[in-house]
mmCIF file of C-alpha atoms and ligand atoms in Angstrom:
data_model
loop_
_atom_site.group_PDB
_atom_site.id
_atom_site.type_symbol
_atom_site.label_atom_id
_atom_site.label_comp_id
_atom_site.label_asym_id
_atom_site.label_seq_id
_atom_site.Cartn_x
_atom_site.Cartn_y
_atom_site.Cartn_z
ATOM 1 C CA MET A 1 19.202 32.417 9.473
ATOM 2 C CA ILE A 2 17.519 29.795 8.265
ATOM 3 C CA ALA A 3 14.086 30.701 7.275
ATOM 4 C CA LYS A 4 11.475 28.580 9.593
ATOM 5 C CA LYS A 5 9.839 27.066 6.504
ATOM 6 C CA MET A 6 13.185 25.192 6.344
ATOM 7 C CA MET A 7 13.672 24.023 9.867
ATOM 8 C CA PRO A 8 11.130 20.923 9.576
ATOM 9 C CA LEU A 9 12.706 19.783 6.548
ATOM 10 C CA LEU A 10 16.419 20.476 8.057
ATOM 11 C CA GLU A 11 15.000 18.022 11.110
ATOM 12 C CA ASN A 12 13.985 15.656 9.456
ATOM 13 C CA ASN A 13 16.598 15.150 6.533
ATOM 14 C CA SER A 14 18.667 14.201 9.839
ATOM 15 C CA ALA A 15 16.735 11.643 10.024
ATOM 16 C CA ILE A 16 17.623 10.239 6.859
ATOM 17 C CA ARG A 17 21.113 11.061 7.220
ATOM 18 C CA ALA A 18 21.581 8.781 10.019
ATOM 19 C CA MET A 19 20.025 6.116 8.564
ATOM 20 C CA PHE A 20 22.436 5.949 6.075
ATOM 21 C CA GLU A 21 25.529 6.934 8.126
ATOM 22 C CA GLU A 22 24.023 3.199 10.287
ATOM 23 C CA GLY A 23 24.350 1.866 6.982
ATOM 24 C CA LYS A 24 27.716 2.958 6.377
ATOM 25 C CA ARG A 25 28.574 1.958 10.131
ATOM 26 C CA LEU A 26 26.752 -1.531 9.935
ATOM 27 C CA ALA A 27 28.932 -2.226 6.237
ATOM 28 C CA LYS A 28 32.252 -1.053 8.193
ATOM 29 C CA GLU A 29 31.391 -3.550 11.251
ATOM 30 C CA TYR A 30 30.547 -6.553 9.389
ATOM 31 C CA GLY A 31 31.832 -6.062 5.347
ATOM 32 C CA GLN A 32 29.317 -4.386 2.859
ATOM 33 C CA GLU A 33 28.290 -8.170 1.752
ATOM 34 C CA ASN A 34 26.479 -8.549 4.968
ATOM 35 C CA VAL A 35 24.696 -5.757 4.825
ATOM 36 C CA TYR A 36 20.760 -5.811 3.363
ATOM 37 C CA ASP A 37 20.272 -2.548 1.973
ATOM 38 C CA PHE A 38 16.911 -2.485 0.617
ATOM 39 C CA SER A 39 16.179 1.351 2.028
ATOM 40 C CA LEU A 40 16.927 3.288 -1.404
ATOM 41 C CA GLY A 41 15.296 3.520 -4.857
ATOM 42 C CA ASN A 42 18.415 4.366 -6.746
ATOM 43 C CA PRO A 43 18.173 2.007 -10.271
ATOM 44 C CA ASN A 44 20.768 -0.863 -10.584
ATOM 45 C CA VAL A 45 20.117 -1.998 -14.206
ATOM 46 C CA PRO A 46 22.590 -0.061 -16.505
ATOM 47 C CA ALA A 47 21.102 2.610 -18.439
ATOM 48 C CA PRO A 48 20.414 1.065 -21.993
ATOM 49 C CA GLU A 49 23.578 0.595 -24.650
ATOM 50 C CA ALA A 50 21.578 3.084 -27.041
ATOM 51 C CA VAL A 51 21.980 5.831 -24.725
ATOM 52 C CA ASN A 52 25.573 5.739 -23.835
ATOM 53 C CA GLN A 53 25.898 5.626 -27.888
ATOM 54 C CA ALA A 54 23.505 8.298 -28.354
ATOM 55 C CA ILE A 55 25.517 10.389 -25.982
ATOM 56 C CA LEU A 56 28.762 9.775 -28.638
ATOM 57 C CA ASP A 57 26.602 10.725 -31.457
ATOM 58 C CA VAL A 58 25.562 13.699 -30.425
ATOM 59 C CA ILE A 59 28.442 14.800 -29.217
ATOM 60 C CA GLY A 60 29.480 13.518 -32.723
ATOM 61 C CA GLU A 61 27.422 14.264 -35.253
ATOM 62 C CA GLU A 62 25.518 17.196 -33.981
ATOM 63 C CA ASP A 63 26.636 21.326 -33.787
ATOM 64 C CA SER A 64 27.875 22.068 -30.896
ATOM 65 C CA VAL A 65 26.882 25.599 -30.160
ATOM 66 C CA PHE A 66 23.242 24.251 -30.704
ATOM 67 C CA VAL A 67 24.061 21.166 -28.290
ATOM 68 C CA HIS A 68 25.138 23.306 -25.277
ATOM 69 C CA GLY A 69 23.189 26.532 -26.054
ATOM 70 C CA TYR A 70 19.983 28.470 -23.822
ATOM 71 C CA MET A 71 16.937 27.213 -26.077
ATOM 72 C CA SER A 72 13.269 27.781 -25.534
ATOM 73 C CA ASN A 73 12.430 27.372 -21.511
ATOM 74 C CA ALA A 74 10.159 24.462 -22.861
ATOM 75 C CA GLY A 75 12.873 22.309 -24.614
ATOM 76 C CA PHE A 76 14.322 21.971 -27.679
ATOM 77 C CA GLU A 77 10.905 21.588 -29.977
ATOM 78 C CA ASP A 78 12.128 18.593 -31.860
ATOM 79 C CA VAL A 79 12.476 16.446 -28.828
ATOM 80 C CA ARG A 80 9.312 17.704 -27.354
ATOM 81 C CA GLU A 81 7.647 16.449 -30.665
ATOM 82 C CA THR A 82 9.389 13.467 -30.524
ATOM 83 C CA ILE A 83 7.798 12.830 -27.303
ATOM 84 C CA ALA A 84 4.568 13.779 -27.830
ATOM 85 C CA GLN A 85 4.383 11.681 -30.964
ATOM 86 C CA SER A 86 5.739 8.933 -29.068
ATOM 87 C CA LEU A 87 3.075 9.055 -26.417
ATOM 88 C CA ASN A 88 0.663 8.999 -29.720
ATOM 89 C CA ARG A 89 1.514 5.793 -31.066
ATOM 90 C CA ARG A 90 1.246 4.122 -27.600
ATOM 91 C CA PHE A 91 -1.595 5.637 -26.390
ATOM 92 C CA GLY A 92 -3.975 7.124 -28.938
ATOM 93 C CA THR A 93 -3.195 10.285 -27.947
ATOM 94 C CA LYS A 94 -3.345 13.409 -29.708
ATOM 95 C CA PHE A 95 -0.397 15.913 -28.659
ATOM 96 C CA ASN A 96 1.948 17.898 -30.376
ATOM 97 C CA GLN A 97 5.078 19.340 -29.062
ATOM 98 C CA ASN A 98 2.924 22.882 -27.814
ATOM 99 C CA ASN A 99 1.919 19.871 -25.125
ATOM 100 C CA ILE A 100 5.018 18.957 -23.600
ATOM 101 C CA LEU A 101 7.295 20.880 -21.182
ATOM 102 C CA MET A 102 11.293 19.171 -20.331
ATOM 103 C CA THR A 103 11.541 18.869 -17.026
ATOM 104 C CA VAL A 104 14.544 18.877 -14.461
ATOM 105 C CA GLY A 105 13.285 14.798 -13.816
ATOM 106 C CA ALA A 106 9.452 14.465 -12.641
ATOM 107 C CA ALA A 107 10.285 16.255 -9.171
ATOM 108 C CA SER A 108 10.793 18.778 -11.150
ATOM 109 C CA GLY A 109 7.965 18.851 -13.228
ATOM 110 C CA MET A 110 6.102 18.416 -9.741
ATOM 111 C CA ASN A 111 6.936 21.536 -8.753
ATOM 112 C CA VAL A 112 6.814 23.226 -11.532
ATOM 113 C CA ILE A 113 2.718 22.134 -11.918
ATOM 114 C CA LEU A 114 2.583 23.578 -7.663
ATOM 115 C CA LYS A 115 3.830 26.745 -8.869
ATOM 116 C CA THR A 116 1.589 27.055 -12.330
ATOM 117 C CA ILE A 117 -1.965 26.438 -9.935
ATOM 118 C CA LEU A 118 -1.038 26.976 -6.058
ATOM 119 C CA ASP A 119 -2.162 29.631 -4.838
ATOM 120 C CA PRO A 120 -1.711 30.113 -0.682
ATOM 121 C CA GLY A 121 -4.247 27.650 1.345
ATOM 122 C CA ASP A 122 -5.395 25.823 -1.646
ATOM 123 C CA GLU A 123 -5.672 22.185 -0.749
ATOM 124 C CA VAL A 124 -3.730 18.962 -2.556
ATOM 125 C CA ILE A 125 -5.603 15.690 -2.054
ATOM 126 C CA VAL A 126 -2.555 12.541 -1.749
ATOM 127 C CA PHE A 127 -3.443 9.032 -1.015
ATOM 128 C CA ALA A 128 -1.513 7.230 1.572
ATOM 129 C CA PRO A 129 0.864 5.729 1.427
ATOM 130 C CA TYR A 130 2.637 7.994 -0.911
ATOM 131 C CA PHE A 131 6.418 9.569 -1.878
ATOM 132 C CA MET A 132 7.028 11.808 0.794
ATOM 133 C CA GLU A 133 8.127 14.239 -0.756
ATOM 134 C CA TYR A 134 4.829 15.395 -1.857
ATOM 135 C CA GLY A 135 4.544 17.178 1.510
ATOM 136 C CA SER A 136 7.736 19.260 0.745
ATOM 137 C CA TYR A 137 6.633 20.472 -3.069
ATOM 138 C CA VAL A 138 3.016 21.076 -1.736
ATOM 139 C CA ARG A 139 4.500 23.499 1.332
ATOM 140 C CA ASN A 140 7.142 25.226 -1.106
ATOM 141 C CA TYR A 141 3.991 27.342 -2.552
ATOM 142 C CA ASP A 142 1.960 27.031 0.907
ATOM 143 C CA GLY A 143 -0.142 24.265 -0.317
ATOM 144 C CA VAL A 144 -2.065 22.053 2.231
ATOM 145 C CA LEU A 145 -1.966 18.787 1.981
ATOM 146 C CA VAL A 146 -4.727 16.547 2.567
ATOM 147 C CA THR A 147 -4.455 12.822 2.662
ATOM 148 C CA VAL A 148 -6.916 10.083 2.407
ATOM 149 C CA ALA A 149 -6.593 6.737 4.383
ATOM 150 C CA PRO A 150 -4.735 3.860 2.823
ATOM 151 C CA ASP A 151 -6.884 0.857 1.381
ATOM 152 C CA THR A 152 -4.455 -1.385 2.783
ATOM 153 C CA SER A 153 -6.790 -4.587 0.975
ATOM 154 C CA SER A 154 -5.397 -3.260 -2.489
ATOM 155 C CA PHE A 155 -3.592 0.067 -2.007
ATOM 156 C CA GLN A 156 -5.782 1.359 -4.849
ATOM 157 C CA PRO A 157 -6.977 4.867 -4.179
ATOM 158 C CA ASP A 158 -9.789 4.859 -1.226
ATOM 159 C CA LEU A 159 -12.387 6.582 -3.816
ATOM 160 C CA LYS A 160 -15.221 7.115 -1.538
ATOM 161 C CA GLY A 161 -12.412 8.951 0.680
ATOM 162 C CA LEU A 162 -11.454 10.975 -2.179
ATOM 163 C CA GLU A 163 -15.199 12.253 -2.295
ATOM 164 C CA ARG A 164 -15.024 12.887 1.281
ATOM 165 C CA ALA A 165 -11.843 15.039 0.990
ATOM 166 C CA VAL A 166 -12.812 17.209 -1.883
ATOM 167 C CA THR A 167 -14.011 20.514 -0.418
ATOM 168 C CA PRO A 168 -14.372 23.937 -1.906
ATOM 169 C CA LYS A 169 -10.823 24.652 -1.676
ATOM 170 C CA THR A 170 -8.869 21.505 -3.518
ATOM 171 C CA LYS A 171 -6.689 22.459 -6.375
ATOM 172 C CA ALA A 172 -5.641 19.003 -6.962
ATOM 173 C CA VAL A 173 -4.952 15.567 -6.916
ATOM 174 C CA ILE A 174 -1.617 13.507 -6.953
ATOM 175 C CA ILE A 175 -1.882 9.891 -8.094
ATOM 176 C CA ASN A 176 1.031 7.413 -8.882
ATOM 177 C CA THR A 177 1.000 4.701 -10.683
ATOM 178 C CA PRO A 178 2.603 2.523 -10.722
ATOM 179 C CA ASN A 179 2.987 3.578 -7.305
ATOM 180 C CA ASN A 180 6.045 3.904 -4.748
ATOM 181 C CA PRO A 181 5.574 1.950 -2.193
ATOM 182 C CA THR A 182 3.275 -0.497 -3.303
ATOM 183 C CA GLY A 183 3.852 -1.449 -6.290
ATOM 184 C CA VAL A 184 0.655 -1.184 -7.287
ATOM 185 C CA ILE A 185 -1.030 -0.272 -10.865
ATOM 186 C CA TYR A 186 -4.092 2.062 -10.445
ATOM 187 C CA SER A 187 -6.561 0.023 -12.651
ATOM 188 C CA GLU A 188 -8.651 1.132 -15.440
ATOM 189 C CA ASN A 189 -11.798 1.318 -13.334
ATOM 190 C CA THR A 190 -10.132 3.236 -10.599
ATOM 191 C CA LEU A 191 -9.077 6.147 -13.135
ATOM 192 C CA ARG A 192 -11.973 5.956 -14.639
ATOM 193 C CA GLU A 193 -13.849 6.623 -11.380
ATOM 194 C CA ILE A 194 -11.125 9.087 -9.896
ATOM 195 C CA GLY A 195 -11.625 10.990 -12.963
ATOM 196 C CA ARG A 196 -15.764 10.682 -12.757
ATOM 197 C CA ILE A 197 -15.398 12.102 -8.934
ATOM 198 C CA LEU A 198 -12.922 14.947 -10.192
ATOM 199 C CA SER A 199 -15.634 15.791 -13.117
ATOM 200 C CA GLU A 200 -18.724 15.774 -10.586
ATOM 201 C CA LYS A 201 -17.295 18.059 -8.452
ATOM 202 C CA GLU A 202 -15.823 20.923 -10.176
ATOM 203 C CA LYS A 203 -19.662 20.621 -11.425
ATOM 204 C CA GLU A 204 -20.726 20.991 -7.862
ATOM 205 C CA LEU A 205 -18.714 23.634 -6.566
ATOM 206 C CA GLY A 206 -18.460 25.219 -9.285
ATOM 207 C CA ILE A 207 -13.894 25.097 -8.712
ATOM 208 C CA SER A 208 -11.191 23.863 -11.023
ATOM 209 C CA ILE A 209 -8.972 20.566 -9.557
ATOM 210 C CA VAL A 210 -5.948 19.071 -11.769
ATOM 211 C CA LEU A 211 -4.930 15.930 -11.243
ATOM 212 C CA ILE A 212 -1.416 15.235 -11.397
ATOM 213 C CA SER A 213 -0.189 11.611 -12.638
ATOM 214 C CA ASP A 214 3.382 11.188 -11.362
ATOM 215 C CA GLU A 215 4.806 8.356 -13.751
ATOM 216 C CA PRO A 216 7.944 7.866 -13.115
ATOM 217 C CA TYR A 217 7.752 4.383 -13.167
ATOM 218 C CA ARG A 218 5.727 3.885 -15.974
ATOM 219 C CA GLU A 219 7.577 1.520 -17.986
ATOM 220 C CA LEU A 220 8.473 -0.696 -14.942
ATOM 221 C CA ALA A 221 5.356 -3.032 -14.990
ATOM 222 C CA TYR A 222 6.096 -6.595 -14.824
ATOM 223 C CA ASP A 223 3.905 -9.855 -15.673
ATOM 224 C CA GLY A 224 2.485 -7.805 -19.004
ATOM 225 C CA ALA A 225 0.560 -5.695 -16.997
ATOM 226 C CA GLN A 226 -0.733 -2.517 -18.460
ATOM 227 C CA VAL A 227 -0.344 1.023 -17.358
ATOM 228 C CA PRO A 228 -3.069 2.868 -18.428
ATOM 229 C CA TYR A 229 -2.964 6.272 -19.869
ATOM 230 C CA VAL A 230 -4.584 8.712 -17.337
ATOM 231 C CA THR A 231 -5.364 12.141 -19.801
ATOM 232 C CA PRO A 232 -8.295 10.413 -21.415
ATOM 233 C CA PHE A 233 -10.397 9.910 -18.093
ATOM 234 C CA TYR A 234 -10.259 13.599 -16.728
ATOM 235 C CA HIS A 235 -9.843 16.871 -18.662
ATOM 236 C CA ASN A 236 -7.708 18.765 -16.602
ATOM 237 C CA THR A 237 -4.755 16.034 -16.200
ATOM 238 C CA ALA A 238 -1.268 16.862 -15.990
ATOM 239 C CA VAL A 239 1.481 14.403 -16.256
ATOM 240 C CA CYS A 240 4.824 14.434 -14.763
ATOM 241 C CA TYR A 241 7.118 12.026 -16.157
ATOM 242 C CA SER A 242 10.660 10.924 -15.697
ATOM 243 C CA TYR A 243 13.495 8.946 -17.592
ATOM 244 C CA SER A 244 15.122 8.189 -13.923
ATOM 245 C CA LYS A 245 13.941 5.184 -13.596
ATOM 246 C CA SER A 246 12.632 3.520 -17.032
ATOM 247 C CA LEU A 247 15.827 4.707 -18.428
ATOM 248 C CA SER A 248 17.802 4.723 -15.654
ATOM 249 C CA LEU A 249 19.242 8.286 -16.097
ATOM 250 C CA PRO A 250 18.348 9.452 -12.277
ATOM 251 C CA GLY A 251 21.414 11.567 -12.001
ATOM 252 C CA GLU A 252 20.698 13.389 -15.252
ATOM 253 C CA ARG A 253 17.563 14.836 -14.110
ATOM 254 C CA ILE A 254 15.294 14.352 -17.262
ATOM 255 C CA GLY A 255 11.664 14.006 -18.234
ATOM 256 C CA TYR A 256 8.805 16.124 -19.007
ATOM 257 C CA LEU A 257 5.527 17.861 -17.745
ATOM 258 C CA VAL A 258 2.481 17.357 -20.440
ATOM 259 C CA ILE A 259 -0.270 19.780 -20.286
ATOM 260 C CA PRO A 260 -3.023 18.434 -22.700
ATOM 261 C CA ASP A 261 -5.567 20.296 -25.061
ATOM 262 C CA GLU A 262 -8.223 18.964 -23.181
ATOM 263 C CA MET A 263 -7.148 20.859 -20.021
ATOM 264 C CA GLU A 264 -8.970 24.194 -19.404
ATOM 265 C CA GLU A 265 -6.885 27.652 -20.424
ATOM 266 C CA SER A 266 -4.282 24.706 -21.498
ATOM 267 C CA SER A 267 -2.642 27.116 -23.330
ATOM 268 C CA ARG A 268 -2.263 29.464 -20.842
ATOM 269 C CA VAL A 269 -2.028 26.861 -18.134
ATOM 270 C CA MET A 270 1.548 25.774 -20.396
ATOM 271 C CA ALA A 271 2.776 29.368 -20.860
ATOM 272 C CA ALA A 272 2.532 29.905 -17.053
ATOM 273 C CA ALA A 273 4.350 26.411 -16.442
ATOM 274 C CA VAL A 274 7.181 27.578 -18.942
ATOM 275 C CA ILE A 275 7.541 30.886 -16.681
ATOM 276 C CA ALA A 276 7.348 28.423 -13.396
ATOM 277 C CA ASN A 277 10.022 26.158 -15.092
ATOM 278 C CA ARG A 278 12.313 29.086 -15.417
ATOM 279 C CA VAL A 279 11.737 31.513 -11.782
ATOM 280 C CA LEU A 280 12.356 28.109 -10.289
ATOM 281 C CA GLY A 281 15.475 28.330 -11.558
ATOM 282 C CA CYS A 282 16.153 25.050 -13.812
ATOM 283 C CA VAL A 283 15.587 28.000 -16.574
ATOM 284 C CA ASN A 284 15.349 24.887 -19.225
ATOM 285 C CA ALA A 285 16.333 21.388 -18.296
ATOM 286 C CA PRO A 286 19.524 19.547 -19.566
ATOM 287 C CA SER A 287 20.231 20.316 -23.157
ATOM 288 C CA LEU A 288 22.439 17.280 -23.487
ATOM 289 C CA ILE A 289 20.405 15.002 -22.449
ATOM 290 C CA GLN A 290 17.320 16.703 -23.979
ATOM 291 C CA ARG A 291 19.019 15.561 -27.662
ATOM 292 C CA VAL A 292 20.043 11.615 -26.077
ATOM 293 C CA ILE A 293 16.216 11.693 -24.959
ATOM 294 C CA LYS A 294 15.222 12.445 -28.832
ATOM 295 C CA ARG A 295 17.315 9.156 -30.169
ATOM 296 C CA CYS A 296 16.030 7.130 -27.552
ATOM 297 C CA VAL A 297 12.459 8.075 -26.961
ATOM 298 C CA ASP A 298 11.259 4.547 -27.051
ATOM 299 C CA GLU A 299 14.122 2.819 -25.093
ATOM 300 C CA LYS A 300 13.718 1.223 -21.974
ATOM 301 C CA VAL A 301 15.762 -0.435 -19.313
ATOM 302 C CA ASN A 302 15.878 -4.051 -19.179
ATOM 303 C CA ILE A 303 13.146 -4.692 -16.528
ATOM 304 C CA GLU A 304 13.985 -8.892 -16.152
ATOM 305 C CA ALA A 305 16.585 -8.023 -13.082
ATOM 306 C CA TYR A 306 13.900 -6.694 -11.644
ATOM 307 C CA ASP A 307 11.285 -8.981 -12.268
ATOM 308 C CA ARG A 308 13.486 -11.811 -11.004
ATOM 309 C CA ASN A 309 14.243 -9.212 -7.912
ATOM 310 C CA ARG A 310 10.338 -9.256 -7.307
ATOM 311 C CA LYS A 311 9.532 -12.476 -7.740
ATOM 312 C CA LEU A 312 12.659 -13.737 -5.296
ATOM 313 C CA LEU A 313 12.029 -11.420 -3.141
ATOM 314 C CA CYS A 314 8.269 -12.153 -3.113
ATOM 315 C CA ASP A 315 7.754 -15.348 -2.816
ATOM 316 C CA SER A 316 10.339 -15.971 -0.286
ATOM 317 C CA LEU A 317 8.790 -13.491 1.740
ATOM 318 C CA VAL A 318 5.003 -15.117 1.597
ATOM 319 C CA SER A 319 6.490 -18.533 2.348
ATOM 320 C CA MET A 320 8.085 -17.104 5.737
ATOM 321 C CA GLY A 321 4.492 -15.356 6.444
ATOM 322 C CA PHE A 322 5.264 -12.571 6.014
ATOM 323 C CA GLN A 323 2.124 -10.618 4.048
ATOM 324 C CA CYS A 324 2.475 -8.278 1.503
ATOM 325 C CA VAL A 325 0.141 -7.367 -1.676
ATOM 326 C CA ARG A 326 1.948 -8.539 -4.638
ATOM 327 C CA PRO A 327 3.892 -5.386 -6.801
ATOM 328 C CA GLU A 328 2.677 -5.489 -10.152
ATOM 329 C CA GLY A 329 5.125 -2.587 -10.782
ATOM 330 C CA ALA A 330 8.155 0.169 -9.929
ATOM 331 C CA PHE A 331 10.753 -1.416 -7.757
ATOM 332 C CA TYR A 332 9.154 -1.532 -4.222
ATOM 333 C CA LEU A 333 7.384 -4.071 -2.272
ATOM 334 C CA PHE A 334 5.136 -2.700 1.121
ATOM 335 C CA LEU A 335 5.460 -5.733 3.349
ATOM 336 C CA LYS A 336 3.043 -5.765 6.412
ATOM 337 C CA CYS A 337 4.668 -5.663 9.947
ATOM 338 C CA PRO A 338 4.130 -8.922 12.261
ATOM 339 C CA GLU A 339 3.780 -5.908 14.735
ATOM 340 C CA ALA A 340 1.968 -2.293 15.027
ATOM 341 C CA ASP A 341 4.651 -0.700 14.950
ATOM 342 C CA ASP A 342 6.693 0.009 11.772
ATOM 343 C CA LYS A 343 9.542 1.905 13.422
ATOM 344 C CA HIS A 344 10.284 -0.582 15.648
ATOM 345 C CA PHE A 345 9.667 -3.115 12.992
ATOM 346 C CA SER A 346 12.170 -2.036 11.200
ATOM 347 C CA GLU A 347 14.783 -1.746 14.190
ATOM 348 C CA VAL A 348 14.644 -5.672 14.354
ATOM 349 C CA CYS A 349 15.057 -5.787 10.793
ATOM 350 C CA LYS A 350 18.365 -3.637 11.453
ATOM 351 C CA GLU A 351 19.156 -5.809 14.025
ATOM 352 C CA HIS A 352 19.858 -8.788 11.137
ATOM 353 C CA ARG A 353 21.220 -5.850 9.287
ATOM 354 C CA ILE A 354 18.468 -5.720 6.901
ATOM 355 C CA LEU A 355 17.473 -2.239 6.072
ATOM 356 C CA VAL A 356 14.535 -1.084 5.148
ATOM 357 C CA VAL A 357 12.168 2.153 5.449
ATOM 358 C CA PRO A 358 9.344 2.425 7.992
ATOM 359 C CA GLY A 359 6.028 2.669 6.304
ATOM 360 C CA THR A 360 5.262 6.060 8.812
ATOM 361 C CA SER A 361 7.632 7.879 6.379
ATOM 362 C CA PHE A 362 4.858 7.060 3.876
ATOM 363 C CA ALA A 363 1.678 7.855 6.062
ATOM 364 C CA CYS A 364 0.937 4.404 6.617
ATOM 365 C CA PRO A 365 2.646 2.980 9.418
ATOM 366 C CA GLY A 366 2.022 -0.583 10.211
ATOM 367 C CA TYR A 367 4.191 -1.585 6.954
ATOM 368 C CA VAL A 368 8.135 -1.063 5.741
ATOM 369 C CA ARG A 369 8.896 -0.174 1.941
ATOM 370 C CA ILE A 370 11.817 -2.758 0.797
ATOM 371 C CA SER A 371 13.401 -1.068 -2.413
ATOM 372 C CA TYR A 372 14.526 -4.712 -4.345
ATOM 373 C CA CYS A 373 16.563 -2.223 -6.952
ATOM 374 C CA VAL A 374 19.617 -4.580 -5.544
ATOM 375 C CA SER A 375 21.745 -7.064 -6.890
ATOM 376 C CA TYR A 376 20.107 -10.500 -7.530
ATOM 377 C CA GLU A 377 22.420 -12.481 -4.957
ATOM 378 C CA GLN A 378 21.945 -9.305 -2.263
ATOM 379 C CA ILE A 379 18.853 -10.624 -1.952
ATOM 380 C CA GLN A 380 19.784 -14.245 -1.632
ATOM 381 C CA ARG A 381 22.280 -13.130 0.932
ATOM 382 C CA SER A 382 19.330 -11.274 2.848
ATOM 383 C CA LEU A 383 16.862 -14.592 3.070
ATOM 384 C CA PRO A 384 18.789 -16.205 6.388
ATOM 385 C CA ALA A 385 18.504 -12.813 8.184
ATOM 386 C CA PHE A 386 14.558 -12.220 7.367
ATOM 387 C CA GLU A 387 14.020 -16.018 8.240
ATOM 388 C CA LYS A 388 15.347 -14.794 11.447
ATOM 389 C CA VAL A 389 13.324 -11.869 11.484
ATOM 390 C CA ALA A 390 10.168 -14.226 10.776
ATOM 391 C CA ALA A 391 11.601 -16.793 13.428
ATOM 392 C CA ARG A 392 11.198 -13.449 16.321
ATOM 393 C CA TYR A 393 7.771 -12.981 15.817
ATOM 394 C CA GLY A 394 6.808 -17.120 15.352
ATOM 395 C CA LEU A 395 5.901 -16.395 11.606
ATOM 396 C CA SER A 396 5.227 -19.728 10.169
ATOM 397 C CA GLY A 397 6.126 -20.502 6.371
ATOM 398 C CA LYS A 398 3.735 -21.985 3.754
ATOM 399 C CA GLU A 399 4.381 -23.302 0.291
ATOM 400 C CA ALA A 400 5.074 -20.418 -2.146
HETATM 401 N N1 PLP B 1 8.261 10.847 -7.437
HETATM 402 C C1 PLP B 1 8.206 9.522 -7.031
HETATM 403 C C2 PLP B 1 7.031 8.912 -6.412
HETATM 404 C C3 PLP B 1 9.256 9.033 -6.874
HETATM 405 O O1 PLP B 1 9.580 7.517 -6.039
HETATM 406 C C4 PLP B 1 10.546 9.924 -7.370
HETATM 407 C C5 PLP B 1 12.150 9.275 -7.240
HETATM 408 O O2 PLP B 1 11.989 8.114 -6.742
HETATM 409 C C6 PLP B 1 10.321 10.760 -8.121
HETATM 410 C C7 PLP B 1 9.067 11.010 -8.334
HETATM 411 C C8 PLP B 1 11.342 11.603 -8.465
HETATM 412 O O3 PLP B 1 11.884 11.544 -9.490
HETATM 413 P P1 PLP B 1 12.806 12.247 -10.313
HETATM 414 O O4 PLP B 1 14.076 11.586 -10.207
HETATM 415 O O5 PLP B 1 11.953 12.066 -12.410
HETATM 416 O O6 PLP B 1 13.098 13.645 -10.195
#
């Protein structure tokens, strides 16, 4: 009955489910407060009050037939124009509504752009470590994922690796900054170099390569760090944005795709993307929350809670003798395992009721991902357990 293409997904899903079930079992046995679940990237900071108010205002003030009705498959024109103008104010871009397609979150934006550009056998380059769903999204359209090995000294993309990975079959390169799972923000220099390399390769090989910038964590940057906007660095850039993390609305499924005028055949690509959005079954992004976005376009969640968590977790783990590249954004910390086998290390963590995700799941063995979108108290309670793990590996602490 089930398609062969689905079988690997089904098997992998059982592994994730097993982890979820294990978390529930531990909570039952030891009590929820004695299990330190750092496995999920589900925001724990509430949506801004302005978002809740806007939901009520839309219902109270706007015509309900209009609010709940079908619309252009690209989304409401006024919402798209509001987003375009907000981007222009913040990043000096020159977008208008025709550059914006409302999507069902970044996951959907990624699928829309990949469906729009990929033919079977086309290669899509990703930099390890990367969000594990990319592989599934690319395979949805019979693309081939090509992985560039990580530069574990900084977790910036390996640019020499990129140059080597491009072939005549390359159709896209995916970047994600701030990054899941490392929390690293790609520097302006890195983005400039990626743009230069791709432009040169396009000329040399006579091909078109789309740089897909997956940006659900754009607004989650700490210590005043800037997240450079990508479109000025390369003409064929598509941006997949999401409000899942910036407004803590992951269940509402709302985001947008940007196709700049600078992209080759920009308006035809946009027209194809709108059709992709329709035939993938999304038809249009959810209407009520689009109306809300219009009213809350410059809102963002209070990131201070994440920042407090980041500092406590990072400083504590480093003081215990663990190593990590200090995260600058998102809400993940990518910890170097004190042994080569990250799966075994996560089992050891589990023995101390700490749940983390092995780096192998992000194509980067030897590390684990710790999601710190949890309560501050959970991090405080987990520290003695992390200390026991450190002691098992004979790590020696140093002052943070
Ligand atoms: N891309 C990355 C890197 C993510 O971490 C996630 C979700 O965690 C997504 C895309 C999907 O986000 P959305 O909820 O907007 O579909």
